[in-house]
Amino acid sequence: GIFACADLPRPVRTPIRVVTDGPWKRLWAADDSPEDGPKVPFGDPDFEAAFTVYSADAEEAVRVLAPSFRRHIMEFVWASGKAVQLSFVGGVCNVAIPFDGELFEPRLFRTTADPRLIRAHFDTLLSCFTLLDGLSLADLGLPEPRPPSNSS
């Protein structure tokens, strides 16, 4: 699969995990710890049917995962058929996109210069960047940083 990180314009206060059904969800759910927080309800049946969000700060998770953000993730999943996993930790958005087979290992008895193979790898990488680009990380509902207090 592909794992990518993107800088957020401002850090989140508490980690937010967005996981899909299947083995990933079971793996992450088995690793729950108090700082991960409980499941966050969104009141969005389509999104909640495909994803589960965990965060200790439900209000921030709902603000960060605004409706347009959730819609873009859903459209990517529907178009690609990939079970995207996301997390927001500090000032970073982590995105994991699982793929079957080897993405970057050359196949035996086949040239690595095969245009179809090159195109397949290009399309795979492009899908990850397309997802990140469309997420509009700059438009997330993150709180403005607080100015330092003047206690002099």
mmCIF file of C-alpha atoms in Angstrom:
data_model
loop_
_atom_site.group_PDB
_atom_site.id
_atom_site.type_symbol
_atom_site.label_atom_id
_atom_site.label_comp_id
_atom_site.label_asym_id
_atom_site.label_seq_id
_atom_site.Cartn_x
_atom_site.Cartn_y
_atom_site.Cartn_z
ATOM 1 C CA GLY A 1 0.000 0.000 0.000
ATOM 2 C CA ILE A 2 0.872 3.646 0.139
ATOM 3 C CA PHE A 3 1.380 5.719 3.249
ATOM 4 C CA ALA A 4 1.573 9.492 2.908
ATOM 5 C CA CYS A 5 1.799 12.387 5.320
ATOM 6 C CA ALA A 6 0.658 15.959 4.778
ATOM 7 C CA ASP A 7 1.223 18.957 7.003
ATOM 8 C CA LEU A 8 -1.857 20.538 8.539
ATOM 9 C CA PRO A 9 -2.156 24.330 8.658
ATOM 10 C CA ARG A 10 -2.621 24.067 12.441
ATOM 11 C CA PRO A 11 -2.221 21.092 14.761
ATOM 12 C CA VAL A 12 -5.157 19.166 16.169
ATOM 13 C CA ARG A 13 -5.449 19.139 19.966
ATOM 14 C CA THR A 14 -6.118 15.404 20.221
ATOM 15 C CA PRO A 15 -5.478 12.560 17.764
ATOM 16 C CA ILE A 16 -8.308 11.692 15.370
ATOM 17 C CA ARG A 17 -8.436 8.281 13.643
ATOM 18 C CA VAL A 18 -10.661 7.571 10.635
ATOM 19 C CA VAL A 19 -10.870 3.859 9.806
ATOM 20 C CA THR A 20 -12.935 1.731 7.445
ATOM 21 C CA ASP A 21 -14.557 -1.632 8.036
ATOM 22 C CA GLY A 22 -12.522 -4.765 7.593
ATOM 23 C CA PRO A 23 -9.174 -5.875 8.987
ATOM 24 C CA TRP A 24 -7.932 -2.305 9.457
ATOM 25 C CA LYS A 25 -10.850 -1.458 11.722
ATOM 26 C CA ARG A 26 -10.334 -4.573 13.810
ATOM 27 C CA LEU A 27 -6.600 -3.866 14.091
ATOM 28 C CA TRP A 28 -7.110 -0.270 15.186
ATOM 29 C CA ALA A 29 -10.013 -1.119 17.492
ATOM 30 C CA ALA A 30 -7.864 -3.764 19.204
ATOM 31 C CA ASP A 31 -5.286 -1.072 19.890
ATOM 32 C CA ASP A 32 -7.687 1.320 21.621
ATOM 33 C CA SER A 33 -6.186 3.107 24.558
ATOM 34 C CA PRO A 34 -7.684 5.886 26.706
ATOM 35 C CA GLU A 35 -5.954 8.653 24.733
ATOM 36 C CA ASP A 36 -7.466 7.377 21.462
ATOM 37 C CA GLY A 37 -10.927 8.236 22.661
ATOM 38 C CA PRO A 38 -14.325 6.746 21.944
ATOM 39 C CA LYS A 39 -16.181 6.439 18.664
ATOM 40 C CA VAL A 40 -17.394 9.836 17.419
ATOM 41 C CA PRO A 41 -20.966 10.074 16.041
ATOM 42 C CA PHE A 42 -21.502 12.351 13.033
ATOM 43 C CA GLY A 43 -25.191 11.982 12.215
ATOM 44 C CA ASP A 44 -24.114 11.163 8.646
ATOM 45 C CA PRO A 45 -25.399 7.633 7.907
ATOM 46 C CA ASP A 46 -23.473 7.202 4.634
ATOM 47 C CA PHE A 47 -20.165 8.257 6.180
ATOM 48 C CA GLU A 48 -20.728 6.246 9.361
ATOM 49 C CA ALA A 49 -21.603 3.146 7.323
ATOM 50 C CA ALA A 50 -18.169 3.305 5.681
ATOM 51 C CA PHE A 51 -15.978 4.844 8.395
ATOM 52 C CA THR A 52 -15.558 4.900 12.149
ATOM 53 C CA VAL A 53 -13.908 7.901 13.768
ATOM 54 C CA TYR A 54 -12.172 7.762 17.142
ATOM 55 C CA SER A 55 -11.135 10.812 19.144
ATOM 56 C CA ALA A 56 -11.023 12.000 22.735
ATOM 57 C CA ASP A 57 -12.381 15.357 21.525
ATOM 58 C CA ALA A 58 -15.582 14.635 19.572
ATOM 59 C CA GLU A 59 -16.272 18.339 18.989
ATOM 60 C CA GLU A 60 -12.901 18.861 17.306
ATOM 61 C CA ALA A 61 -13.297 15.671 15.228
ATOM 62 C CA VAL A 62 -16.666 16.854 13.908
ATOM 63 C CA ARG A 63 -15.218 20.292 13.142
ATOM 64 C CA VAL A 64 -12.116 18.874 11.391
ATOM 65 C CA LEU A 65 -14.094 16.299 9.385
ATOM 66 C CA ALA A 66 -16.499 18.828 7.893
ATOM 67 C CA PRO A 67 -19.206 17.617 5.473
ATOM 68 C CA SER A 68 -17.196 18.586 2.357
ATOM 69 C CA PHE A 69 -14.152 16.721 3.702
ATOM 70 C CA ARG A 70 -16.224 13.609 4.467
ATOM 71 C CA ARG A 71 -17.856 13.786 1.024
ATOM 72 C CA HIS A 72 -14.457 13.931 -0.709
ATOM 73 C CA ILE A 73 -13.201 10.898 1.216
ATOM 74 C CA MET A 74 -16.378 8.990 0.338
ATOM 75 C CA GLU A 75 -16.096 9.909 -3.362
ATOM 76 C CA PHE A 76 -12.487 8.715 -3.421
ATOM 77 C CA VAL A 77 -13.432 5.398 -1.787
ATOM 78 C CA TRP A 78 -16.352 4.864 -4.183
ATOM 79 C CA ALA A 79 -14.233 5.710 -7.252
ATOM 80 C CA SER A 80 -11.113 3.784 -6.244
ATOM 81 C CA GLY A 81 -12.594 0.912 -4.272
ATOM 82 C CA LYS A 82 -9.768 1.401 -1.737
ATOM 83 C CA ALA A 83 -10.238 1.293 2.036
ATOM 84 C CA VAL A 84 -8.602 4.595 2.979
ATOM 85 C CA GLN A 85 -7.437 5.107 6.571
ATOM 86 C CA LEU A 86 -6.605 8.544 7.969
ATOM 87 C CA SER A 87 -5.262 9.949 11.181
ATOM 88 C CA PHE A 88 -4.668 13.462 12.383
ATOM 89 C CA VAL A 89 -1.926 13.690 14.974
ATOM 90 C CA GLY A 90 -0.413 16.984 15.994
ATOM 91 C CA GLY A 91 0.241 18.922 12.810
ATOM 92 C CA VAL A 92 0.157 15.944 10.428
ATOM 93 C CA CYS A 93 -2.528 14.142 8.422
ATOM 94 C CA ASN A 94 -1.509 10.526 7.761
ATOM 95 C CA VAL A 95 -3.177 8.670 4.894
ATOM 96 C CA ALA A 96 -2.909 4.928 4.255
ATOM 97 C CA ILE A 97 -4.245 3.375 1.055
ATOM 98 C CA PRO A 98 -3.949 -0.415 0.861
ATOM 99 C CA PHE A 99 -3.204 -2.095 -2.464
ATOM 100 C CA ASP A 100 -3.020 -5.755 -3.409
ATOM 101 C CA GLY A 101 0.262 -7.040 -4.738
ATOM 102 C CA GLU A 102 3.690 -5.491 -4.899
ATOM 103 C CA LEU A 103 3.696 -1.896 -6.009
ATOM 104 C CA PHE A 104 7.395 -1.250 -6.389
ATOM 105 C CA GLU A 105 8.987 -4.675 -6.644
ATOM 106 C CA PRO A 106 10.011 -5.611 -10.180
ATOM 107 C CA ARG A 107 8.422 -8.798 -11.454
ATOM 108 C CA LEU A 108 10.649 -11.674 -12.453
ATOM 109 C CA PHE A 109 11.179 -12.261 -16.155
ATOM 110 C CA ARG A 110 9.562 -8.948 -17.030
ATOM 111 C CA THR A 111 11.187 -5.660 -17.844
ATOM 112 C CA THR A 112 10.667 -2.759 -15.461
ATOM 113 C CA ALA A 113 10.501 -0.520 -18.516
ATOM 114 C CA ASP A 114 7.127 -1.975 -19.524
ATOM 115 C CA PRO A 115 4.920 1.083 -20.228
ATOM 116 C CA ARG A 116 1.870 -0.635 -18.708
ATOM 117 C CA LEU A 117 3.752 -1.304 -15.462
ATOM 118 C CA ILE A 118 5.059 2.269 -15.349
ATOM 119 C CA ARG A 119 1.543 3.590 -15.975
ATOM 120 C CA ALA A 120 0.073 1.387 -13.242
ATOM 121 C CA HIS A 121 2.636 2.675 -10.715
ATOM 122 C CA PHE A 122 2.069 6.255 -11.846
ATOM 123 C CA ASP A 123 -1.716 5.901 -11.473
ATOM 124 C CA THR A 124 -1.262 4.384 -8.011
ATOM 125 C CA LEU A 125 0.865 7.287 -6.808
ATOM 126 C CA LEU A 126 -1.411 9.791 -8.503
ATOM 127 C CA SER A 127 -4.425 8.416 -6.642
ATOM 128 C CA CYS A 128 -2.756 9.141 -3.312
ATOM 129 C CA PHE A 129 -1.823 12.695 -4.281
ATOM 130 C CA THR A 130 -5.268 13.277 -5.761
ATOM 131 C CA LEU A 131 -6.829 12.285 -2.449
ATOM 132 C CA LEU A 132 -4.511 14.547 -0.452
ATOM 133 C CA ASP A 133 -4.976 17.449 -2.854
ATOM 134 C CA GLY A 134 -8.751 17.167 -2.782
ATOM 135 C CA LEU A 135 -8.945 16.992 0.992
ATOM 136 C CA SER A 136 -8.338 20.757 1.213
ATOM 137 C CA LEU A 137 -6.315 20.443 4.389
ATOM 138 C CA ALA A 138 -6.029 24.232 4.559
ATOM 139 C CA ASP A 139 -9.824 24.451 4.882
ATOM 140 C CA LEU A 140 -10.146 22.075 7.833
ATOM 141 C CA GLY A 141 -12.126 23.380 10.783
ATOM 142 C CA LEU A 142 -9.044 23.638 12.968
ATOM 143 C CA PRO A 143 -9.064 26.267 15.701
ATOM 144 C CA GLU A 144 -6.893 29.318 15.252
ATOM 145 C CA PRO A 145 -3.764 29.238 17.372
ATOM 146 C CA ARG A 146 -4.161 31.153 20.611
ATOM 147 C CA PRO A 147 -1.980 34.254 20.937
ATOM 148 C CA PRO A 148 0.422 34.211 23.874
ATOM 149 C CA SER A 149 -1.029 35.819 26.973
ATOM 150 C CA ASN A 150 0.470 39.064 28.170
ATOM 151 C CA SER A 151 0.773 38.524 31.894
ATOM 152 C CA SER A 152 3.246 41.279 32.614
#
